[in-house]
């Protein structure tokens, strides 16, 4: 028992198995607040928990758009029929997508959007007479979804678990974080080795998050990596696919994170913010050159899901784009995000366990290290990530931390990703509650570590097997 609640910051909270977890029952949401069945209110600093709810809870415009569409036309299947909502959303989404990305296919979520990106990349090469291209190289420290093809794209064996027999082995490269490769040159060398090893003529795509989400909060490779990646695309003819499931639709302060990079990707997959938590919708957007290859070839792109392009989620997507534009929310995220990162840094200043506060727009990440040397991973048995989330919840704050040390290139870290509509006062309260939680957990961790020797953590060998 602490002064703040029943969770003791000095208790280890290694995340229990799903069957053993406690799931607070959330019964209502309003703006950036949610309320549980017992009437307790929580500040939602994670946009619904998974960064989807970009515009907050209880949006009348989105609710009304869904209601009106359901009344007019709830559903038609897009294999033989289309509908005005799908066509309008396609026009509006491609209008805000990077230059030249003119074609879109709607799906129902992030993993499906990524799978569709994989299918598109493969089709592009087959249509152009290069059926040998199928491999996908990607950073090991990533998450692209729980379906078999997307799970194969992460190098984190712990996420794949017993499913490996179903997963196609793909080459991976390590991240260019301060710990491994601050310049980006090592990752490029690993990419070259992977290309060499499998043969560049077998590579269909390089697949990555432009700015990472939970796997490596708010991390983006250094400029040299992006330049080198674009050079290699030119040289070897693979496509670049961006997983913008989290970053698309404004999260990092531009419509797409790709907008800030020195090249245009070939394919972008996006999802969460497109429905803003009010509808299950994702989209795969491709450059005209990808579409043209298929249009000039077989003109076939078969297989789809029942809900692809259905009117109801598309109507919500249109209302989301309208809200983002009308309230100039992406501009706000860009400007306010910079200040938010500074505020978070200041609030955490002097905490030995906090190595880095990074971020873009309203996608911020905090990286924790062993306070004794300021760089080693924290011992995983301390369960710092889980502890931070538990203490935060007890103090009425929803946050998401991860601890992929066992299967990846990152230790304990937290995401901080509030809805774009969060007021200045609410942001201040989120920062203050979060910093209080981190400080108390850090104090407890320092006490626990006193007198213990740091234990080196094994680093996975995901470098271009
Ligand atoms: C970066 C990223 N890609 C893909 C996904 C999978 O999206 P979904 O859960 O909508 O299938 C997620 C989900 O958290 C994600 O964060």
XYZ file of C-alpha atoms and ligand atoms in Angstrom:
481
model
C 0.000 0.000 0.000
C 1.386 3.428 -0.912
C 0.220 6.967 -0.380
C -1.004 6.910 -3.972
C -2.810 3.605 -4.211
C -2.625 -0.127 -3.834
C 0.182 -0.806 -6.309
C 3.567 -0.555 -4.669
C 6.231 0.966 -6.927
C 8.765 -1.298 -5.266
C 7.038 -4.468 -6.498
C 8.234 -6.206 -9.619
C 5.471 -6.531 -12.208
C 6.652 -8.850 -14.928
C 3.640 -8.899 -17.233
C 1.545 -11.958 -16.319
C 0.185 -14.284 -19.027
C -2.943 -13.017 -20.775
C -5.150 -15.550 -18.943
C -3.916 -14.229 -15.576
C -4.185 -10.498 -16.181
C -6.548 -8.117 -14.518
C -8.537 -6.198 -17.125
C -10.196 -3.062 -15.754
C -13.705 -2.793 -17.209
C -13.922 0.536 -19.015
C -17.515 1.567 -19.477
C -17.371 5.156 -20.750
C -15.115 7.655 -22.450
C -15.219 11.414 -22.805
C -12.461 13.402 -24.493
C -9.191 12.081 -23.074
C -10.830 10.490 -20.035
C -12.188 6.987 -19.588
C -14.173 5.619 -16.677
C -14.283 2.117 -15.246
C -17.270 0.202 -13.913
C -16.519 1.364 -10.370
C -16.621 5.012 -11.451
C -12.822 5.611 -11.387
C -11.566 7.991 -14.047
C -8.308 7.558 -15.989
C -6.450 9.986 -18.213
C -5.884 8.271 -21.544
C -2.343 9.181 -22.595
C -2.312 6.320 -25.132
C -5.231 7.250 -27.403
C -7.402 4.327 -26.394
C -4.469 2.159 -25.355
C -3.154 1.389 -28.842
C -2.833 4.831 -30.427
C -5.959 4.424 -32.562
C -8.192 6.939 -30.818
C -6.495 10.025 -32.223
C -9.457 12.384 -31.774
C -10.551 11.389 -28.284
C -13.665 9.717 -26.917
C -17.256 10.768 -27.564
C -16.790 12.619 -30.901
C -20.241 13.622 -32.089
C -19.105 14.276 -35.678
C -17.735 10.749 -36.073
C -20.694 9.148 -34.336
C -23.073 11.101 -36.577
C -21.116 10.149 -39.728
C -21.399 6.471 -38.787
C -25.077 6.767 -37.921
C -25.975 8.589 -41.136
C -24.057 6.103 -43.287
C -25.601 3.096 -41.544
C -29.021 4.557 -42.231
C -28.242 5.299 -45.889
C -26.275 2.151 -46.767
C -24.510 0.041 -44.150
C -22.849 -2.582 -46.291
C -22.076 -3.755 -49.789
C -19.246 -6.050 -50.744
C -16.675 -4.486 -53.034
C -15.874 -7.460 -55.240
C -18.795 -6.583 -57.550
C -20.113 -3.325 -56.105
C -18.664 -0.060 -54.925
C -20.151 2.789 -52.907
C -19.786 6.589 -52.675
C -18.098 6.521 -49.257
C -15.330 4.233 -50.481
C -14.758 6.305 -53.632
C -14.730 9.595 -51.727
C -12.379 8.311 -49.027
C -10.033 6.990 -51.730
C -9.913 10.467 -53.314
C -9.408 12.230 -49.995
C -6.774 9.852 -48.684
C -4.678 9.882 -51.838
C -4.934 13.690 -51.867
C -3.106 13.851 -48.529
C -0.724 10.952 -49.254
C 2.815 11.642 -50.497
C 3.199 12.809 -54.093
C 2.491 10.126 -56.678
C 0.703 7.772 -54.279
C -2.540 7.701 -56.184
C -4.132 4.319 -55.537
C -5.622 2.779 -52.430
C -7.169 -0.475 -51.253
C -9.152 -0.443 -48.006
C -8.957 -3.200 -45.411
C -10.040 -3.503 -41.794
C -6.833 -2.992 -39.806
C -3.084 -2.677 -39.610
C -1.956 -6.255 -40.133
C -4.290 -6.593 -43.121
C -2.921 -3.349 -44.580
C 0.620 -4.710 -44.211
C -0.371 -8.040 -45.753
C -1.931 -6.185 -48.642
C 1.344 -4.228 -49.037
C 3.238 -7.524 -49.257
C 0.808 -8.846 -51.876
C 1.080 -5.635 -53.888
C 4.881 -5.674 -53.837
C 4.912 -9.290 -54.957
C 2.378 -8.595 -57.726
C 4.444 -5.648 -58.956
C 7.509 -7.831 -59.511
C 5.609 -10.789 -60.977
C 3.792 -8.477 -63.405
C 7.127 -7.014 -64.498
C 8.516 -10.453 -65.234
C 10.597 -10.915 -62.096
C 8.903 -13.810 -60.268
C 12.127 -14.566 -58.386
C 11.487 -11.570 -56.125
C 9.654 -12.542 -52.962
C 11.933 -11.972 -49.964
C 11.313 -9.081 -47.613
C 14.133 -7.529 -45.600
C 13.132 -5.638 -42.478
C 14.478 -4.304 -39.180
C 14.443 -6.966 -36.480
C 13.164 -4.643 -33.748
C 9.654 -4.190 -35.066
C 6.020 -5.223 -34.891
C 3.812 -5.400 -37.969
C 0.858 -7.443 -36.737
C -0.169 -10.907 -35.529
C -0.981 -12.543 -38.877
C 1.475 -15.110 -40.223
C 3.042 -12.979 -42.944
C 3.339 -9.888 -40.737
C 4.680 -11.901 -37.804
C 7.393 -13.241 -40.095
C 8.506 -9.636 -40.653
C 9.648 -9.128 -37.077
C 12.961 -10.513 -35.904
C 11.637 -10.944 -32.378
C 11.454 -14.671 -31.796
C 9.587 -14.126 -28.537
C 6.630 -12.705 -30.446
C 6.625 -15.594 -32.877
C 6.668 -18.258 -30.158
C 5.369 -21.639 -31.306
C 4.151 -20.230 -34.633
C 7.546 -20.409 -36.337
C 6.598 -23.469 -38.449
C 4.055 -21.235 -40.202
C 6.429 -18.293 -40.684
C 8.589 -17.769 -43.721
C 12.099 -16.941 -42.562
C 13.089 -13.470 -43.739
C 16.339 -11.485 -43.421
C 16.552 -8.815 -40.719
C 18.819 -5.905 -39.862
C 19.510 -4.386 -36.426
C 18.229 -0.925 -35.449
C 20.431 2.175 -35.662
C 19.891 3.271 -32.087
C 22.501 5.106 -29.986
C 23.429 1.762 -28.467
C 24.211 -0.150 -31.665
C 24.707 2.159 -34.591
C 24.144 5.897 -34.153
C 25.320 6.747 -37.664
C 23.143 4.271 -39.567
C 26.177 2.832 -41.371
C 26.045 -0.523 -39.544
C 22.435 -1.052 -40.556
C 23.309 -0.248 -44.168
C 26.196 -2.704 -44.027
C 23.808 -5.324 -42.609
C 21.366 -4.547 -45.419
C 24.151 -5.024 -47.977
C 25.106 -8.324 -46.392
C 21.491 -9.492 -46.456
C 21.134 -8.513 -50.123
C 24.377 -10.266 -50.961
C 23.449 -13.382 -49.025
C 20.012 -13.945 -50.530
C 20.749 -12.345 -53.907
C 19.248 -8.918 -54.666
C 17.258 -10.449 -57.529
C 15.178 -12.365 -54.945
C 14.260 -9.305 -52.857
C 10.780 -7.918 -53.274
C 10.767 -5.212 -50.610
C 12.343 -3.493 -47.670
C 9.608 -3.192 -45.044
C 9.774 -0.867 -42.030
C 8.108 1.675 -39.811
C 9.217 5.200 -40.716
C 8.880 6.052 -37.025
C 8.521 3.060 -34.726
C 5.668 2.496 -32.306
C 5.650 0.005 -29.427
C 8.697 -2.027 -30.528
C 11.044 0.963 -30.263
C 8.957 3.963 -29.209
C 9.302 6.995 -31.494
C 12.611 5.830 -32.953
C 13.515 6.680 -36.516
C 16.800 5.758 -38.213
C 19.357 8.542 -38.813
C 19.274 10.443 -42.143
C 22.239 8.481 -43.516
C 20.273 5.239 -43.256
C 17.346 6.660 -45.230
C 19.645 8.040 -47.930
C 21.471 4.724 -48.177
C 18.196 2.802 -48.326
C 16.970 4.937 -51.238
C 20.310 4.406 -53.037
C 19.957 0.647 -52.656
C 16.366 0.672 -53.912
C 17.637 2.454 -57.028
C 20.486 0.007 -57.471
C 18.672 -3.258 -56.722
C 15.058 -2.648 -57.758
C 13.227 -3.695 -54.599
C 10.285 -1.661 -53.295
C 10.156 0.292 -50.038
C 7.041 -0.404 -47.972
C 6.236 1.719 -44.932
C 4.168 0.414 -42.069
C 2.397 3.638 -41.083
C -0.300 1.831 -39.154
C 0.413 4.093 -36.182
C 2.144 7.072 -37.792
C -0.270 7.643 -40.673
C -3.030 10.261 -40.358
C -1.106 12.840 -38.397
C 0.423 11.086 -35.403
C 3.941 12.435 -35.988
C 2.888 15.925 -37.045
C 2.426 15.355 -40.783
C -0.205 13.336 -42.659
C 2.348 10.556 -43.017
C 5.752 10.120 -41.387
C 7.038 9.541 -44.943
C 6.379 13.231 -45.657
C 9.505 14.136 -43.703
C 11.852 11.735 -45.456
C 14.027 12.481 -48.478
C 12.267 9.946 -50.756
C 8.795 8.618 -51.463
C 8.080 5.012 -50.530
C 6.388 2.710 -53.033
C 3.697 1.460 -50.682
C 2.267 2.750 -47.398
C 0.066 0.735 -45.048
C -1.987 2.731 -42.581
C -4.822 1.974 -40.185
C -5.415 3.055 -36.594
C -5.907 6.826 -36.956
C -7.907 6.399 -40.172
C -10.897 5.210 -38.179
C -9.770 7.093 -35.047
C -11.078 4.215 -32.924
C -14.651 4.627 -34.238
C -14.414 2.102 -37.079
C -12.155 -0.796 -38.012
C -10.460 0.430 -41.166
C -7.018 0.323 -42.728
C -5.650 1.242 -46.129
C -2.815 0.245 -48.412
C -1.763 3.125 -50.624
C 0.608 2.646 -53.519
C 2.585 4.766 -55.907
C 1.237 5.042 -59.433
C 4.250 3.072 -60.726
C 3.196 0.037 -58.663
C -0.387 0.291 -59.891
C 0.767 0.813 -63.479
C 2.793 -2.408 -63.470
C -0.357 -4.374 -62.670
C -2.563 -2.255 -64.924
C -0.235 -2.876 -67.864
C -0.020 -6.583 -67.035
C -2.656 -9.025 -65.869
C -4.883 -6.272 -64.418
C -5.679 -8.705 -61.637
C -5.495 -8.135 -57.885
C -7.547 -10.931 -56.431
C -8.618 -11.849 -52.910
C -10.093 -9.480 -50.400
C -11.872 -9.418 -47.072
C -15.603 -9.048 -46.542
C -15.285 -5.592 -44.978
C -12.783 -4.106 -47.470
C -14.107 -0.705 -48.553
C -17.466 -1.117 -46.818
C -19.462 2.129 -46.621
C -19.741 2.373 -42.835
C -16.011 2.443 -41.937
C -15.261 4.550 -45.027
C -17.793 7.178 -43.922
C -15.991 7.390 -40.590
C -12.665 7.768 -42.420
C -14.055 10.722 -44.392
C -15.264 12.363 -41.177
C -11.825 11.813 -39.581
C -10.017 13.550 -42.452
C -12.563 16.357 -42.292
C -11.998 16.792 -38.530
C -8.211 16.746 -38.909
C -8.445 19.443 -41.587
C -11.154 21.587 -40.036
C -9.473 21.849 -36.642
C -5.945 21.997 -38.085
C -5.045 19.182 -35.735
C -1.974 17.938 -37.581
C -0.444 21.409 -37.446
C -1.159 21.427 -33.721
C 0.412 18.001 -33.217
C 3.540 19.136 -35.075
C 3.953 22.319 -33.044
C 2.695 21.168 -29.669
C 4.547 17.844 -30.002
C 7.930 19.526 -29.898
C 7.013 21.353 -26.724
C 5.488 18.201 -25.257
C 8.768 16.357 -25.755
C 10.644 19.148 -23.991
C 8.128 19.146 -21.148
C 8.438 15.391 -20.759
C 12.252 15.636 -20.802
C 12.209 18.356 -18.176
C 9.776 16.466 -15.976
C 12.066 13.407 -16.106
C 15.343 15.310 -15.773
C 17.767 13.808 -13.288
C 16.133 10.362 -13.229
C 19.120 8.025 -13.647
C 16.971 5.308 -15.200
C 15.816 7.593 -18.041
C 18.334 7.517 -20.858
C 16.395 9.171 -23.653
C 13.147 10.996 -24.323
C 12.541 11.076 -28.063
C 9.666 11.701 -30.360
C 7.875 13.334 -33.214
C 4.502 15.013 -32.871
C 2.314 13.135 -30.409
C 4.346 9.928 -30.603
C 6.890 10.104 -27.804
C 9.073 7.430 -26.313
C 11.067 7.108 -23.101
C 13.935 4.650 -22.924
C 15.090 3.255 -19.581
C 18.538 1.921 -18.697
C 20.321 0.543 -15.678
C 20.968 3.666 -13.548
C 24.278 2.258 -12.322
C 26.023 2.763 -15.655
C 23.438 4.725 -17.614
C 23.534 2.384 -20.594
C 22.930 -1.321 -19.868
C 19.441 -2.769 -20.170
C 17.654 -3.008 -16.843
C 17.577 -6.571 -15.479
C 14.454 -8.049 -17.038
C 13.330 -9.729 -13.809
C 12.678 -6.264 -12.353
C 9.803 -5.941 -14.825
C 10.151 -2.172 -14.943
C 7.887 -1.699 -17.982
C 5.016 -3.627 -16.412
C 5.562 -1.883 -13.102
C 5.299 1.553 -14.701
C 2.035 0.642 -16.410
C 0.536 -0.842 -13.246
C 1.470 2.094 -11.022
C 0.226 4.516 -13.712
C -3.128 2.744 -13.877
C -3.442 2.904 -10.107
C -2.849 6.647 -10.344
C -5.440 7.093 -13.053
C -3.204 7.190 -16.117
C -3.283 4.884 -19.144
C 0.204 4.415 -20.581
C 1.899 1.622 -22.528
C 5.376 0.314 -21.794
C 7.203 -2.614 -23.334
C 10.105 -4.808 -22.352
C 11.291 -6.731 -25.373
C 14.810 -7.363 -24.003
C 14.337 -11.105 -24.201
C 13.701 -11.167 -27.915
C 14.956 -7.911 -29.304
C 17.296 -4.989 -29.437
C 15.554 -2.825 -26.865
C 15.058 -2.834 -23.112
C 12.308 -1.284 -21.022
C 10.612 1.691 -22.623
C 7.360 3.645 -22.507
C 5.167 5.147 -25.167
C 3.408 8.443 -24.604
C 0.860 9.047 -27.349
C -2.124 11.191 -26.355
C -5.063 12.050 -28.615
C -4.443 15.070 -30.863
C -7.296 16.898 -29.148
C -5.746 16.803 -25.652
C -5.826 20.310 -24.159
C -2.739 22.003 -22.713
C -4.051 21.478 -19.183
C -4.669 17.787 -19.839
C -1.218 17.376 -21.377
C 0.308 19.005 -18.307
C -1.612 16.628 -16.049
C -0.552 13.589 -18.127
C 3.104 14.652 -17.997
C 2.937 15.290 -14.274
C 1.262 11.942 -13.475
C 3.624 10.047 -15.767
C 6.771 11.697 -14.371
C 5.569 10.962 -10.818
C 5.130 7.292 -11.689
C 8.543 7.026 -13.375
C 10.294 8.800 -10.502
C 8.737 6.522 -7.877
C 9.484 3.347 -9.852
C 13.033 4.600 -10.510
C 13.582 5.212 -6.774
C 12.411 1.697 -5.973
C 14.583 0.225 -8.739
C 17.670 2.048 -7.457
C 17.101 0.623 -4.005
C 16.689 -2.877 -5.415
C 19.806 -2.619 -7.539
C 22.051 -1.344 -4.742
C 24.699 -3.948 -4.002
C 23.890 -6.053 -7.077
C 26.255 -6.376 -10.020
C 25.000 -5.488 -13.522
C 24.371 -8.637 -15.571
C 25.142 -8.289 -19.293
C 22.112 -9.074 -21.448
C 22.495 -11.209 -24.566
C 21.794 -9.321 -27.789
C 19.972 -11.248 -30.511
C 21.985 -12.034 -33.634
C 19.413 -10.869 -36.148
C 22.011 -9.389 -38.447
C 21.355 -10.823 -41.886
C 21.218 -14.531 -41.212
C 3.336 -0.520 -36.198
C 2.177 -1.478 -36.203
N 1.963 -2.199 -37.302
C 0.928 -3.064 -37.372
C 0.077 -3.250 -36.311
C -1.068 -4.222 -36.410
O -2.247 -3.517 -36.554
P -3.641 -4.209 -36.199
O -3.582 -4.535 -34.754
O -4.660 -3.165 -36.549
O -3.754 -5.420 -37.069
C 0.278 -2.510 -35.137
C -0.612 -2.699 -33.978
O -0.339 -2.336 -32.880
C 1.361 -1.601 -35.088
O 1.603 -0.884 -33.982
